[in-house]
Structure formats: structure tokens, C-alpha cells
Short mmCIF file of C-alpha atoms (C1' of nucleotides) in Angstrom, two decimals:
data_model
loop_
_atom_site.label_atom_id
_atom_site.label_comp_id
_atom_site.label_asym_id
_atom_site.label_seq_id
_atom_site.Cartn_x
_atom_site.Cartn_y
_atom_site.Cartn_z
CA MET A 8 -18.03 8.24 15.18
CA ASN A 9 -17.17 11.93 16.72
CA GLN A 10 -13.75 12.44 16.85
CA ASN A 11 -13.71 12.14 20.79
CA THR A 12 -14.36 8.17 21.11
CA ILE A 13 -11.63 6.08 21.37
CA THR A 14 -9.42 7.86 18.84
CA SER A 15 -7.82 9.68 21.86
CA ILE A 16 -4.46 8.49 22.24
CA SER A 17 -3.60 9.07 18.41
CA GLU A 18 -0.25 9.73 18.31
CA ARG A 19 -0.51 13.31 17.13
CA GLN A 20 2.43 13.70 15.36
CA THR A 21 0.69 15.45 12.46
CA LEU A 22 -2.63 15.99 11.79
CA SER A 23 -2.48 13.96 8.65
CA ASP A 24 -1.52 10.66 10.83
CA GLN A 25 -4.12 11.40 13.44
CA VAL A 26 -7.23 11.23 10.63
CA PHE A 27 -5.22 8.20 8.72
CA HIS A 28 -5.41 6.45 11.76
CA ASP A 29 -8.93 7.68 12.82
CA LEU A 30 -10.60 7.23 9.32
CA LYS A 31 -8.98 3.62 9.42
CA GLU A 32 -10.69 2.73 12.65
CA ALA A 33 -14.07 4.18 11.45
CA ILE A 34 -13.87 2.21 8.45
CA ILE A 35 -12.96 -1.00 9.95
CA LYS A 36 -15.57 -0.87 12.42
CA GLY A 37 -18.30 -0.14 9.81
CA ASP A 38 -19.20 3.48 11.30
CA LEU A 39 -17.97 4.14 7.62
CA ALA A 40 -20.41 1.66 5.99
CA GLN A 41 -19.03 -0.12 2.83
CA GLY A 42 -19.44 1.96 -0.53
CA SER A 43 -20.23 5.23 1.31
CA LYS A 44 -18.81 8.01 -0.33
CA ILE A 45 -15.82 10.33 1.44
CA THR A 46 -16.61 13.66 0.94
CA GLU A 47 -13.88 15.60 1.47
CA ASP A 48 -15.37 18.74 2.69
CA GLU A 49 -17.76 16.92 5.14
CA ILE A 50 -15.04 14.89 6.63
CA ALA A 51 -12.80 17.94 7.08
CA LYS A 52 -15.09 19.51 8.99
CA GLN A 53 -16.04 16.69 11.18
CA TYR A 54 -12.53 16.36 12.05
CA GLY A 55 -12.09 19.98 12.62
CA ILE A 56 -9.33 20.18 10.01
CA SER A 57 -8.52 21.43 6.29
CA ARG A 58 -8.59 19.30 3.44
CA GLY A 59 -5.02 19.03 2.64
CA PRO A 60 -3.86 16.67 5.39
CA LEU A 61 -7.03 15.03 4.85
CA ARG A 62 -6.31 14.28 1.27
CA GLU A 63 -2.92 12.92 2.22
CA ALA A 64 -4.73 10.47 4.76
CA ILE A 65 -6.90 9.38 2.14
CA ARG A 66 -4.21 8.41 -0.33
CA ARG A 67 -2.53 6.68 2.56
CA LEU A 68 -5.51 4.40 3.12
CA GLU A 69 -6.14 4.05 -1.04
CA GLY A 70 -2.72 2.42 -0.48
CA LEU A 71 -4.16 0.32 1.95
CA ARG A 72 -7.00 -0.54 -0.32
CA LEU A 73 -9.73 0.22 2.22
CA LEU A 74 -10.36 3.32 0.03
CA VAL A 75 -11.28 3.45 -3.85
CA ARG A 76 -10.95 6.54 -5.90
CA LYS A 77 -11.89 7.56 -8.76
CA PRO A 78 -10.27 11.06 -10.01
CA HIS A 79 -12.43 13.76 -10.12
CA ALA A 80 -15.28 11.62 -9.04
CA GLY A 81 -14.92 11.08 -5.43
CA THR A 82 -13.78 8.17 -3.18
CA ARG A 83 -15.43 5.40 -1.52
CA VAL A 84 -14.94 3.05 1.20
CA VAL A 85 -14.25 -0.44 -0.05
CA THR A 86 -16.95 -2.96 -0.56
CA LEU A 87 -16.05 -6.24 0.21
CA THR A 88 -17.43 -8.59 -2.12
CA HIS A 89 -17.75 -12.50 -2.37
CA SER A 90 -14.98 -12.66 -4.75
CA MET A 91 -12.33 -10.10 -3.01
CA MET A 92 -12.93 -11.97 0.20
CA GLU A 93 -11.76 -14.81 -1.85
CA GLU A 94 -8.66 -13.58 -2.95
CA ILE A 95 -7.99 -12.14 0.27
CA TYR A 96 -8.29 -15.72 1.65
CA THR A 97 -6.19 -16.92 -1.09
CA VAL A 98 -3.57 -14.51 -0.62
CA ARG A 99 -3.40 -14.84 3.19
CA GLU A 100 -3.36 -18.72 2.82
CA ALA A 101 0.33 -17.93 1.18
CA LEU A 102 1.48 -15.64 3.33
CA GLU A 103 0.23 -17.29 6.64
CA GLY A 104 1.72 -20.54 5.00
CA MET A 105 4.96 -19.00 4.79
CA SER A 106 4.87 -17.54 7.94
CA ALA A 107 4.16 -20.57 9.80
CA ARG A 108 7.10 -22.33 8.02
CA LEU A 109 9.50 -19.46 9.14
CA ALA A 110 7.94 -19.54 12.60
CA ALA A 111 8.98 -23.03 13.06
CA THR A 112 12.63 -21.99 12.36
CA ARG A 113 12.64 -18.78 14.18
CA MET A 114 9.95 -18.51 16.92
CA SER A 115 11.87 -18.48 20.66
CA ASP A 116 11.02 -21.25 22.88
CA ASP A 117 9.69 -18.71 25.26
CA ASP A 118 7.57 -17.25 22.38
CA ILE A 119 6.18 -20.89 21.93
CA GLY A 120 5.51 -21.17 25.41
CA GLU A 121 3.21 -17.77 25.44
CA LEU A 122 1.48 -18.98 22.36
CA HIS A 123 0.47 -21.99 24.18
CA GLN A 124 -0.21 -20.14 26.78
CA LEU A 125 -2.27 -18.61 24.88
CA LEU A 126 -4.57 -21.16 23.36
CA LYS A 127 -5.57 -22.36 26.75
CA LYS A 128 -7.21 -19.00 27.54
CA HIS A 129 -8.79 -19.42 24.37
CA GLU A 130 -10.10 -22.96 25.18
CA SER A 131 -11.34 -21.69 28.30
CA THR A 132 -13.07 -18.39 26.64
CA ILE A 133 -14.72 -21.05 24.41
CA ASP A 134 -16.00 -22.84 27.46
CA GLN A 135 -17.58 -19.56 28.95
CA SER A 136 -18.59 -17.46 26.27
CA GLN A 137 -20.17 -19.84 24.05
CA GLY A 138 -22.04 -16.58 21.79
CA LYS A 139 -19.42 -13.64 22.35
CA GLU A 140 -18.07 -14.18 18.95
CA TYR A 141 -16.05 -10.81 19.06
CA PHE A 142 -13.87 -12.02 21.22
CA GLN A 143 -13.50 -15.39 19.73
CA ARG A 144 -12.70 -13.40 16.22
CA GLU A 145 -9.74 -11.43 18.21
CA GLY A 146 -8.46 -14.10 19.94
CA ASP A 147 -8.41 -15.99 16.43
CA LEU A 148 -6.36 -12.89 14.72
CA ASP A 149 -4.30 -12.62 17.86
CA PHE A 150 -3.23 -16.20 17.47
CA HIS A 151 -2.48 -15.36 13.72
CA PHE A 152 -0.64 -12.25 14.65
CA ARG A 153 1.78 -13.98 16.78
CA ILE A 154 2.77 -16.43 14.29
CA ALA A 155 3.23 -13.55 11.76
CA GLN A 156 5.49 -11.88 14.04
CA ALA A 157 7.78 -15.09 14.68
CA SER A 158 8.23 -15.24 10.70
CA ASN A 159 10.77 -12.21 11.77
CA ASN A 160 10.09 -10.67 8.53
CA GLN A 161 8.49 -7.21 8.13
CA TRP A 162 7.10 -7.59 4.76
CA LEU A 163 5.17 -10.64 5.92
CA MET A 164 4.00 -8.99 9.23
CA ASP A 165 3.13 -5.24 7.48
CA LEU A 166 1.29 -7.17 4.76
CA LEU A 167 -0.74 -9.65 7.20
CA SER A 168 -1.52 -7.22 10.16
CA SER A 169 -1.66 -3.82 8.61
CA GLU A 170 -3.96 -4.97 5.26
CA LEU A 171 -5.08 -8.24 5.36
CA TYR A 172 -5.97 -8.97 8.89
CA GLN A 173 -7.83 -5.31 8.59
CA LEU A 174 -9.89 -6.20 5.68
CA LEU A 175 -11.37 -9.43 7.52
CA ARG A 176 -12.11 -7.47 10.57
CA MET A 177 -14.10 -5.20 8.18
CA CYS A 178 -16.22 -8.62 7.29
CA ARG A 179 -18.51 -9.15 9.68
CA HIS A 180 -19.89 -12.44 9.28
CA ARG A 181 -17.92 -14.43 11.78
CA SER A 182 -16.79 -17.98 10.77
CA SER A 183 -17.77 -18.58 14.65
CA GLN A 184 -21.35 -18.47 13.99
CA THR A 185 -21.59 -22.16 13.66
CA PRO A 186 -21.27 -23.33 17.21
CA GLU A 187 -18.80 -26.17 16.46
CA ARG A 188 -16.43 -23.80 14.54
CA PRO A 189 -14.70 -22.44 17.35
CA LEU A 190 -13.78 -25.43 18.95
CA ARG A 191 -12.54 -27.16 15.61
CA ALA A 192 -10.01 -23.81 15.23
CA LEU A 193 -8.68 -24.22 18.66
CA GLN A 194 -7.83 -27.85 17.90
CA GLU A 195 -6.24 -26.80 14.68
CA HIS A 196 -4.23 -24.21 16.45
CA LYS A 197 -2.89 -26.30 18.64
CA GLN A 198 -1.79 -28.64 16.18
CA ILE A 199 -0.15 -25.98 14.10
CA THR A 200 1.25 -24.86 17.34
CA GLU A 201 2.59 -28.49 17.83
CA ALA A 202 4.39 -28.28 14.73
CA ILE A 203 5.97 -25.11 15.37
CA ALA A 204 7.25 -26.59 19.13
CA GLN A 205 8.84 -29.75 16.99
CA ARG A 206 10.27 -27.02 14.28
CA ASP A 207 8.99 -28.82 11.44
CA PRO A 208 8.26 -26.24 8.87
CA GLU A 209 6.58 -28.33 6.39
CA LEU A 210 4.17 -29.52 8.66
CA ALA A 211 3.68 -26.18 10.10
CA GLU A 212 2.83 -24.73 6.57
CA LEU A 213 0.82 -27.45 5.48
CA LEU A 214 -1.35 -27.11 8.47
CA MET A 215 -1.76 -23.18 8.39
CA ARG A 216 -2.70 -23.53 4.68
CA ARG A 217 -5.41 -25.92 5.25
CA HIS A 218 -6.51 -24.06 8.36
CA ILE A 219 -7.17 -21.00 6.33
CA SER A 220 -8.78 -22.29 3.47
CA GLY A 221 -11.01 -24.42 5.81
CA ALA A 222 -12.08 -20.90 7.14
CA TRP A 223 -12.67 -19.75 4.10
CA LYS A 224 -15.23 -22.60 3.14
CA ILE A 225 -17.02 -21.66 6.09
CA VAL A 226 -17.10 -18.07 5.29
CA LYS A 227 -17.79 -18.46 1.78
CA ASP A 228 -21.08 -20.91 2.77
CA ILE A 229 -22.35 -18.00 5.12
CA LEU A 230 -21.80 -15.35 2.53
CA ASP A 231 -23.42 -17.54 0.00
CA ASN A 232 -26.67 -18.52 2.42
CA GLU A 233 -26.67 -14.31 2.98
CA SER A 234 -26.94 -13.31 -0.56
CA ILE A 235 -29.43 -16.14 -0.95
CA GLU A 236 -31.86 -14.18 1.96
CA LYS A 237 -30.98 -11.09 0.05
CA ASP A 238 -32.25 -12.16 -3.12
CA THR A 239 -35.62 -13.47 -1.95
CA GLN A 240 -36.37 -11.61 1.45
CA PRO A 241 -36.29 -7.99 0.12
CA MET B 132 -0.50 -3.59 -15.71
CA ASN B 133 -1.29 -0.30 -17.39
CA GLN B 134 0.53 2.24 -14.44
CA ASN B 135 3.75 0.63 -15.13
CA THR B 136 4.48 0.63 -18.72
CA ILE B 137 5.09 3.59 -20.97
CA THR B 138 4.43 5.88 -18.12
CA SER B 139 6.23 8.70 -20.22
CA ILE B 140 2.75 9.78 -21.67
CA SER B 141 1.64 10.20 -17.98
CA GLU B 142 -1.82 10.26 -18.15
CA ARG B 143 -2.50 13.52 -16.92
CA GLN B 144 -5.82 13.06 -15.05
CA THR B 145 -4.17 14.76 -12.37
CA LEU B 146 -0.64 16.24 -11.41
CA SER B 147 -0.87 13.96 -8.14
CA ASP B 148 -1.09 11.42 -10.63
CA GLN B 149 1.70 12.37 -13.05
CA VAL B 150 4.30 13.01 -10.74
CA PHE B 151 3.27 9.92 -8.52
CA HIS B 152 4.31 7.46 -11.94
CA ASP B 153 7.07 9.98 -13.06
CA LEU B 154 8.65 9.67 -9.27
CA LYS B 155 7.97 5.98 -9.27
CA GLU B 156 10.11 5.36 -12.48
CA ALA B 157 12.85 7.85 -11.24
CA ILE B 158 13.23 5.50 -8.19
CA ILE B 159 12.90 2.50 -9.83
CA LYS B 160 15.34 3.37 -12.39
CA GLY B 161 17.85 5.09 -9.71
CA ASP B 162 17.62 8.40 -11.32
CA LEU B 163 16.79 9.03 -7.38
CA ALA B 164 19.08 7.35 -5.22
CA GLN B 165 18.37 4.85 -2.84
CA GLY B 166 18.71 6.68 0.45
CA SER B 167 18.59 10.19 -0.83
CA LYS B 168 16.24 13.07 0.55
CA ILE B 169 13.26 14.26 -1.34
CA THR B 170 13.36 17.60 -0.57
CA GLU B 171 9.19 18.88 -1.45
CA ASP B 172 10.20 22.40 -2.60
CA GLU B 173 13.03 21.04 -5.08
CA ILE B 174 11.15 18.46 -6.60
CA ALA B 175 7.90 20.46 -6.68
CA LYS B 176 9.72 23.20 -8.77
CA GLN B 177 11.52 20.55 -10.71
CA TYR B 178 8.20 19.05 -11.83
CA GLY B 179 6.50 22.77 -11.89
CA ILE B 180 4.10 21.98 -9.59
CA SER B 181 2.79 23.08 -6.08
CA ARG B 182 3.62 21.04 -3.11
CA GLY B 183 -0.02 19.81 -2.45
CA PRO B 184 -0.43 17.34 -5.31
CA LEU B 185 3.53 16.40 -4.85
CA ARG B 186 2.90 15.30 -0.90
CA GLU B 187 -0.18 13.23 -1.89
CA ALA B 188 2.15 11.35 -4.23
CA ILE B 189 4.62 10.91 -2.06
CA ARG B 190 2.08 9.29 0.22
CA ARG B 191 1.10 7.00 -2.27
CA LEU B 192 4.87 5.79 -2.92
CA GLU B 193 4.95 5.57 0.84
CA GLY B 194 2.28 2.96 0.94
CA LEU B 195 4.33 1.21 -2.09
CA ARG B 196 7.28 1.38 0.42
CA LEU B 197 9.34 3.02 -2.32
CA LEU B 198 10.04 5.91 0.25
CA VAL B 199 10.05 6.22 3.90
CA ARG B 200 9.05 9.17 6.03
CA LYS B 201 10.08 10.52 9.23
CA PRO B 202 7.28 13.02 10.36
CA HIS B 203 8.90 16.81 10.66
CA ALA B 204 12.41 15.06 9.36
CA GLY B 205 11.67 14.36 5.68
CA THR B 206 11.12 11.56 3.56
CA ARG B 207 14.12 9.48 2.12
CA VAL B 208 14.24 7.01 -1.13
CA VAL B 209 14.06 3.55 0.72
CA THR B 210 17.75 1.65 0.52
CA LEU B 211 17.56 -1.87 -0.23
CA THR B 212 19.42 -3.36 2.48
CA HIS B 213 20.52 -7.21 2.20
CA SER B 214 17.99 -8.63 4.70
CA MET B 215 14.95 -6.22 2.87
CA MET B 216 15.96 -8.27 -0.46
CA GLU B 217 15.87 -11.56 1.47
CA GLU B 218 12.55 -10.63 3.13
CA ILE B 219 11.33 -9.77 -0.83
CA TYR B 220 12.29 -12.61 -2.04
CA THR B 221 10.53 -14.92 0.71
CA VAL B 222 7.22 -12.74 0.23
CA ARG B 223 7.20 -13.21 -3.49
CA GLU B 224 8.25 -17.09 -3.17
CA ALA B 225 4.71 -17.56 -1.19
CA LEU B 226 2.97 -15.35 -3.64
CA GLU B 227 4.31 -16.40 -6.66
CA GLY B 228 4.22 -20.00 -5.85
CA MET B 229 0.20 -19.70 -5.09
CA SER B 230 0.21 -17.82 -8.29
CA ALA B 231 1.09 -20.57 -10.57
CA ARG B 232 -0.96 -22.94 -8.35
CA LEU B 233 -4.04 -20.85 -9.57
CA ALA B 234 -2.34 -20.54 -13.12
CA ALA B 235 -2.53 -24.17 -13.42
CA THR B 236 -6.24 -24.71 -13.20
CA ARG B 237 -7.08 -21.09 -14.43
CA MET B 238 -4.70 -20.18 -17.50
CA SER B 239 -6.74 -20.43 -20.86
CA ASP B 240 -5.12 -22.90 -23.71
CA ASP B 241 -4.58 -19.69 -25.73
CA ASP B 242 -2.39 -17.99 -23.10
CA ILE B 243 -0.16 -21.37 -22.27
CA GLY B 244 0.54 -21.06 -26.05
CA GLU B 245 1.51 -17.79 -25.63
CA LEU B 246 3.75 -18.09 -23.00
CA HIS B 247 5.48 -21.33 -24.94
CA GLN B 248 5.82 -18.43 -27.79
CA LEU B 249 7.33 -16.29 -25.01
CA LEU B 250 9.92 -18.77 -24.03
CA LYS B 251 10.78 -19.47 -27.51
CA LYS B 252 11.48 -15.43 -27.86
CA HIS B 253 13.73 -15.64 -24.73
CA GLU B 254 15.50 -18.73 -25.75
CA SER B 255 16.85 -17.20 -29.10
CA THR B 256 17.45 -13.82 -27.40
CA ILE B 257 19.85 -15.29 -24.98
CA ASP B 258 21.48 -16.83 -28.14
CA GLN B 259 22.35 -13.54 -29.36
CA SER B 260 22.67 -11.03 -26.51
CA GLN B 261 24.90 -12.91 -24.55
CA GLY B 262 25.67 -9.81 -22.08
CA LYS B 263 22.79 -7.69 -22.68
CA GLU B 264 21.27 -8.24 -18.65
CA TYR B 265 18.77 -5.55 -19.11
CA PHE B 266 16.30 -7.50 -21.85
CA GLN B 267 16.82 -10.84 -19.87
CA ARG B 268 15.69 -9.30 -16.71
CA GLU B 269 12.59 -7.60 -17.98
CA GLY B 270 11.81 -10.78 -20.17
CA ASP B 271 12.15 -12.94 -16.83
CA LEU B 272 9.88 -10.11 -15.36
CA ASP B 273 7.58 -10.59 -18.26
CA PHE B 274 7.28 -14.45 -17.77
CA HIS B 275 6.38 -13.89 -14.11
CA PHE B 276 3.87 -10.91 -14.87
CA ARG B 277 1.97 -13.57 -17.36
CA ILE B 278 1.69 -15.92 -14.55
CA ALA B 279 0.55 -13.68 -11.67
CA GLN B 280 -1.96 -12.18 -14.75
CA ALA B 281 -3.04 -16.16 -15.35
CA SER B 282 -3.90 -16.31 -11.30
CA ASN B 283 -7.07 -14.29 -11.99
CA ASN B 284 -6.63 -12.80 -8.65
CA GLN B 285 -6.30 -9.04 -8.06
CA TRP B 286 -4.76 -9.14 -5.17
CA LEU B 287 -2.00 -11.32 -6.11
CA MET B 288 -1.36 -9.31 -9.27
CA ASP B 289 -1.36 -6.00 -7.33
CA LEU B 290 1.26 -7.04 -4.94
CA LEU B 291 3.44 -8.74 -7.47
CA SER B 292 3.21 -6.51 -9.67
CA SER B 293 3.04 -3.15 -8.76
CA GLU B 294 5.14 -3.32 -5.20
CA LEU B 295 7.72 -6.42 -5.39
CA TYR B 296 8.39 -6.68 -9.16
CA GLN B 297 9.15 -2.52 -8.86
CA LEU B 298 11.77 -3.08 -6.07
CA LEU B 299 13.50 -6.04 -8.05
CA ARG B 300 13.56 -3.72 -10.61
CA MET B 301 15.76 -1.15 -8.64
CA CYS B 302 18.28 -3.74 -7.71
CA ARG B 303 20.36 -3.61 -10.30
CA HIS B 304 22.41 -6.68 -9.43
CA ARG B 305 21.59 -9.12 -12.39
CA SER B 306 21.51 -12.70 -11.21
CA SER B 307 22.41 -13.13 -15.27
CA GLN B 308 25.75 -11.89 -14.13
CA THR B 309 26.55 -15.63 -14.07
CA PRO B 310 26.56 -16.78 -17.81
CA GLU B 311 25.22 -20.09 -17.52
CA ARG B 312 22.15 -18.56 -14.83
CA PRO B 313 20.13 -17.11 -18.13
CA LEU B 314 19.51 -20.84 -19.38
CA ARG B 315 19.03 -22.66 -16.55
CA ALA B 316 16.17 -19.60 -15.53
CA LEU B 317 15.17 -20.58 -18.84
CA GLN B 318 15.12 -24.36 -18.59
CA GLU B 319 13.05 -23.72 -15.02
CA HIS B 320 10.40 -21.57 -16.67
CA LYS B 321 10.10 -24.55 -19.43
CA GLN B 322 9.58 -26.80 -16.48
CA ILE B 323 7.04 -24.59 -15.05
CA THR B 324 4.99 -23.71 -18.06
CA GLU B 325 4.94 -27.46 -18.49
CA ALA B 326 3.35 -27.91 -14.81
CA ILE B 327 1.02 -25.34 -15.67
CA ALA B 328 0.10 -27.03 -19.32
CA GLN B 329 -0.49 -30.09 -17.37
CA ARG B 330 -2.55 -28.63 -15.19
CA ASP B 331 -0.87 -29.90 -12.08
CA PRO B 332 -1.37 -27.25 -9.63
CA GLU B 333 1.13 -28.74 -6.67
CA LEU B 334 3.92 -29.31 -9.22
CA ALA B 335 3.54 -26.05 -10.73
CA GLU B 336 3.61 -24.16 -7.14
CA LEU B 337 6.50 -26.53 -6.20
CA LEU B 338 8.64 -25.84 -9.13
CA MET B 339 8.10 -21.91 -8.89
CA ARG B 340 8.83 -21.87 -5.73
CA ARG B 341 12.09 -23.68 -6.32
CA HIS B 342 12.77 -21.37 -9.18
CA ILE B 343 12.62 -18.24 -7.10
CA SER B 344 14.38 -19.46 -3.86
CA GLY B 345 17.03 -20.54 -6.31
CA ALA B 346 16.92 -16.82 -8.02
CA TRP B 347 17.53 -15.61 -4.58
CA LYS B 348 20.40 -17.76 -3.39
CA ILE B 349 21.86 -16.30 -6.55
CA VAL B 350 21.22 -12.43 -5.84
CA LYS B 351 22.58 -13.15 -2.13
CA ASP B 352 25.52 -14.74 -3.01
CA ILE B 353 26.48 -11.38 -5.41
CA LEU B 354 25.46 -9.08 -2.50
CA ASP B 355 27.39 -10.74 -0.09
CA ASN B 356 30.66 -10.63 -2.96
CA GLU B 357 30.01 -7.07 -3.27
CA SER B 358 29.78 -6.24 0.12
CA ILE B 359 33.14 -7.77 0.94
CA GLU B 360 34.34 -5.76 -2.08
CA LYS B 361 33.32 -2.88 -0.52
CA ASP B 362 34.50 -3.40 2.85
CA THR B 363 38.35 -3.90 1.68
CA GLN B 364 38.39 -1.76 -1.23
CA PRO B 365 37.60 1.83 -0.39
"C1'" DT C 258 -42.74 10.47 -23.59
"C1'" DA C 259 -38.13 9.68 -23.98
"C1'" DA C 260 -33.61 11.75 -25.29
"C1'" DC C 261 -30.56 15.22 -25.69
"C1'" DT C 262 -28.71 19.57 -24.77
"C1'" DA C 263 -27.06 23.19 -21.64
"C1'" DT C 264 -26.84 25.24 -17.60
"C1'" DA C 265 -25.72 25.28 -12.34
"C1'" DA C 266 -24.33 23.19 -8.01
"C1'" DA C 267 -21.77 20.42 -5.70
"C1'" DT C 268 -17.16 18.20 -5.30
"C1'" DT C 269 -12.32 17.36 -6.47
"C1'" DG C 270 -7.80 19.04 -7.97
"C1'" DT C 271 -4.28 22.92 -7.71
"C1'" DC C 272 -2.08 26.74 -5.80
"C1'" DA C 273 0.53 30.27 -2.59
"C1'" DA C 274 1.04 32.34 1.55
"C1'" DC C 275 1.63 31.18 6.32
"C1'" DA C 276 2.39 28.31 11.07
"C1'" DA C 277 5.42 24.95 13.02
"C1'" DT C 278 9.04 22.07 14.11
"C1'" DT C 279 13.68 20.61 13.14
"C1'" DA C 280 18.43 20.72 12.47
"C1'" DG C 281 22.88 23.15 11.97
"C1'" DC C 282 25.49 26.74 14.00
"C1'" DT C 283 27.12 30.43 16.47
"C1'" DT C 284 27.88 31.42 21.19
"C1'" DT C 285 28.37 31.16 25.67
"C1'" DT C 286 30.13 28.98 29.93
"C1'" DA C 287 32.27 25.70 33.02
"C1'" DT D 199 38.76 21.72 24.83
"C1'" DA D 200 34.11 20.42 25.23
"C1'" DA D 201 29.57 20.64 26.35
"C1'" DA D 202 25.33 23.07 26.60
"C1'" DA D 203 21.84 26.27 25.35
"C1'" DG D 204 20.32 29.71 21.86
"C1'" DC D 205 19.13 31.31 18.07
"C1'" DT D 206 18.85 31.40 12.55
"C1'" DA D 207 17.88 28.85 8.61
"C1'" DA D 208 15.71 25.54 6.12
"C1'" DT D 209 12.19 22.32 5.72
"C1'" DT D 210 7.70 20.42 6.66
"C1'" DG D 211 2.89 20.82 8.19
"C1'" DT D 212 -1.14 23.39 7.46
"C1'" DT D 213 -4.75 26.48 6.07
"C1'" DG D 214 -8.00 28.70 2.86
"C1'" DA D 215 -9.12 30.73 -1.57
"C1'" DC D 216 -9.41 30.11 -6.39
"C1'" DA D 217 -9.78 26.68 -10.93
"C1'" DA D 218 -11.26 22.59 -13.09
"C1'" DT D 219 -14.42 18.67 -13.74
"C1'" DT D 220 -18.07 15.82 -12.95
"C1'" DT D 221 -22.59 15.40 -11.31
"C1'" DA D 222 -27.47 16.70 -11.21
"C1'" DT D 223 -31.55 19.29 -12.93
"C1'" DA D 224 -33.87 21.93 -16.34
"C1'" DG D 225 -35.56 22.87 -20.52
"C1'" DT D 226 -36.17 21.72 -25.16
"C1'" DT D 227 -37.11 19.39 -28.93
"C1'" DA D 228 -38.36 15.13 -31.78
#
DNA sequence: TAACTATAAATTGTCAACAATTAGCTTTTA
DNA sequence: TAAAAGCTAATTGTTGACAATTTATAGTTA
């Protein structure tokens, strides 16, 4: 977690920008645990900067809902509760549904071609790395990111990629823990891509929404089981 | 809705919070013109504070997309372009559609009763104050705000009330400029309320989305006409 | 022992001075 | 005249010290 990890390229426009990006990654990767306190002095020393720029970064992360601040009391890393995850998936369903709808009209033929190629790559990845959940997760987000881009709506893209997706990445519980899931997801991705290729906005939106609400049901089950384990084990 | 009501009393938790709320109102009300530059020294003196807390407030407003910053160059009030408004209405359609869908299931009977009362009040307001667009606008937002609340989804509420609605309030162009519009809108509000009262999520979402995309078409026409006037007149 | 108060320590909030960068202006040169 | 280079002024970025508030601790009392 030292400042010398992969932080490196951190566009060094300003210290505030740097520490903003670095902290963001640290939170998403879990280097800063959920619910843990952000002690300004401590973090500032860690990054070798003063508290001024750090506080500005904190305020921006607060805006992204990655940090929660209580005036005078302190700032903590957000805790992803069960109900919060449900809320996020609900918002995501609405936004990505719209995203897919727009993509069906606006995505270029070339980009649709690339989408097909991406799916092929995913297919072979699933065959090989049965257990490597990480790549599957990133691949999944990659697919969704491209559709968000194709919506050609800056707001949609921003909300999804710089807010919701980050929070999803924070949630370590992979929906791919069940071995059938990746294949199922791939099938659904194919269907969505097909609807876009056929320029059918209604269908694209319908399938995307079904895809996401389905994903939530899986995640929800996993979370439920975990909380039961936690209640009975310790 | 706490932070958006009577900001005047600026909850004086911290200076940063105060100036955040005050600046937000100033931007929304147009006291700070769109595209105008935020000179830190100037604003700081104006509020009688130092630049530290001000800069924190600026970063938060940046997160709300009310300010746009260029490193080392300065910060400006966002300019609501035609295409940006279209993007906002698109996002709004997705989020409010979902909001209405959830409200149909989750809104309490009491709250539905209050919603009916609100509509009655609007009806009488329309009869009386034919021209007073301001109240009609606020009444419209009030209706939408209540449905967002009924969704019982903190994320939806936040995104809508503390981001999108603020930007809509910045857009001075009232869709009620055409005299038929307020009545039409009221009718649509009644239909949506009815769908919620009948606990019909599908219909509630459908009607809400239609309502918002219809509103955008009106606004769009107004904006188009204005830009034509601007091109030919000066 | 439990609860309450008061004090001390730790942490956040604020400030004013200083450093770094950019934008605009003047001057120089082809 | 036009373009380029260098300088000046204005603005943003950063810092460390100081003030205000909260939390933890210890001591007192019922």
C-alpha cells in the first residue's frame, strides 16, 4: 500500500489529484478496509504531503460515495451493506438498461464487431481459467463498460464507470463463485449483443435489465449465506 | 432533502459546509452565471473566509457537476448546453422510471393520500396563477421528489434530488411556457399517481418515462427556438 | 459498582504566508 | 507587420502553525 505500488503513472497534475487517484484505488482494492477510519495526519505523512491537498481529495471521494464524513468526528471508508448493494444494483439496472437501449441505436458497426470479438475471448477464457474469478469479473465489467460508452451519453458513462462500477469492484463476492454462472452470463451477454446488432432498443434494454437483476439475485444469495455463516461461526 | 430546503440558515457545522450550500444556491439561482469564473480570492473575501474551506467546497461542487475545474487554470460554473440537457433528461428518465416502479410497491397508503392532496393543490394553483411559472416548476419538482422518496432507495433519492433536480432548476426555460403544458403535466401526474395507487409497477414506470421524455421534447423545442433567435438577432 | 463530570489528548477545522504555474503583455526580431 | 521569446502580474497549489471540537480517560459521587 506504500505510495510506490502501481500508483506510479498517477497523472501528477496536482498533489490533490494524485492522492485522490491513489486513495481511490486503495479503497477499491481493499487496502483500506471498509469502515476503517481515515486519519488525516496519518495518511498525509504516508503520502508525504500536507493535509490541505489531502482534504480536497477526501471531499472528492466523499462525492463519489467512497468515503463517509461526519463533521468534526472524522471520515471513514464506506461500508457496503446488504441493503446498499441492493440499492446499487437497482440503480445499475435502470442506468444500464437505458445504456443498452441507446447503444442499440448509436453503437457503430465496428464497435459491435469488437464486442463480438470480446465475447469470443471471454468464451475461451472461461474454458481455460475455470477458477480465476478475477479475470472473469474484469471481463464482465469490460463488457458493460463498452456498452456504457456506446450510449454516447457522458452522464451515463460517468455515473456507471466512475461510481457504480467502482463500488461493484469493492464487493469481493464474485457472482462467478458458482461454476455455472460465468457460462450463463456469457450467454446473456451474447443475447444482449445480438439485440444491439439487430438494432432493437426495446429488446436490448429488456435483456440488460433481466441480466442485471439476475446477477443481483446470485450476489444476494451469496451475501445471505455469508451473513448466516458469520452469525453462527464466530 | 435537508440540504436543499432553506439553505439560508446554513447549518453552521463547518465553514466549508456553509459556503458549499451557499455557493450551490448561488449557482442554481443564477447569481453566479453559467460559465463564469470562480476566482478563489474573490469568493473567499466575499464570504469572509480563507481559501482552505472554500477549496474544499469547490471540490464537492465539482463532484456534483456544478463546477468544472481545469488544473492550474481555474474553476468555472458549468454551462448547460443543449446536448448536456438531453443527457440529463435521458438519465432522469431511467432513474425516475425505476423510482416510480419501486414507489408502486413501496409507497405507504398515507403517502399516496398526501400525493393526491398535493395534486389537488396544484390544480387550484394552475387555475389561479396562470403565469407564475416559478410555483408550477417547484410544484412539479415537489411531485417528482416525493416519488423519489417513496422508492425508499437512498441512491436514487440522492442522485435525483441532489444532482439532477438541481441542474433542472438551473435551466430557467420553463416547460410551462406553453399555456397548455401545466394542465397536460397535471393530467400525467394524476395518471402516474393512479398507477401507484393501484400498485401497478409496470404501468407506473411506463407512464413516468413517457412523462419525462415528453417534457424533454417541449424543453428541446424551446431551446431550439432560442438558439435560432440568438443566431439571427444580435 | 455504576453513572456522571471534568480534564487531557487526539483529531479535525481554519488561517495566512509561501511556492509554482499560467496567462497576458511587452519587447525583440525576421 | 507578424511571429516568437521573455518578462510581469495574477491566480492556483501547498504548507505548517494555530483554533475549535470531539473522544477517551480518570476521578468523584451516589
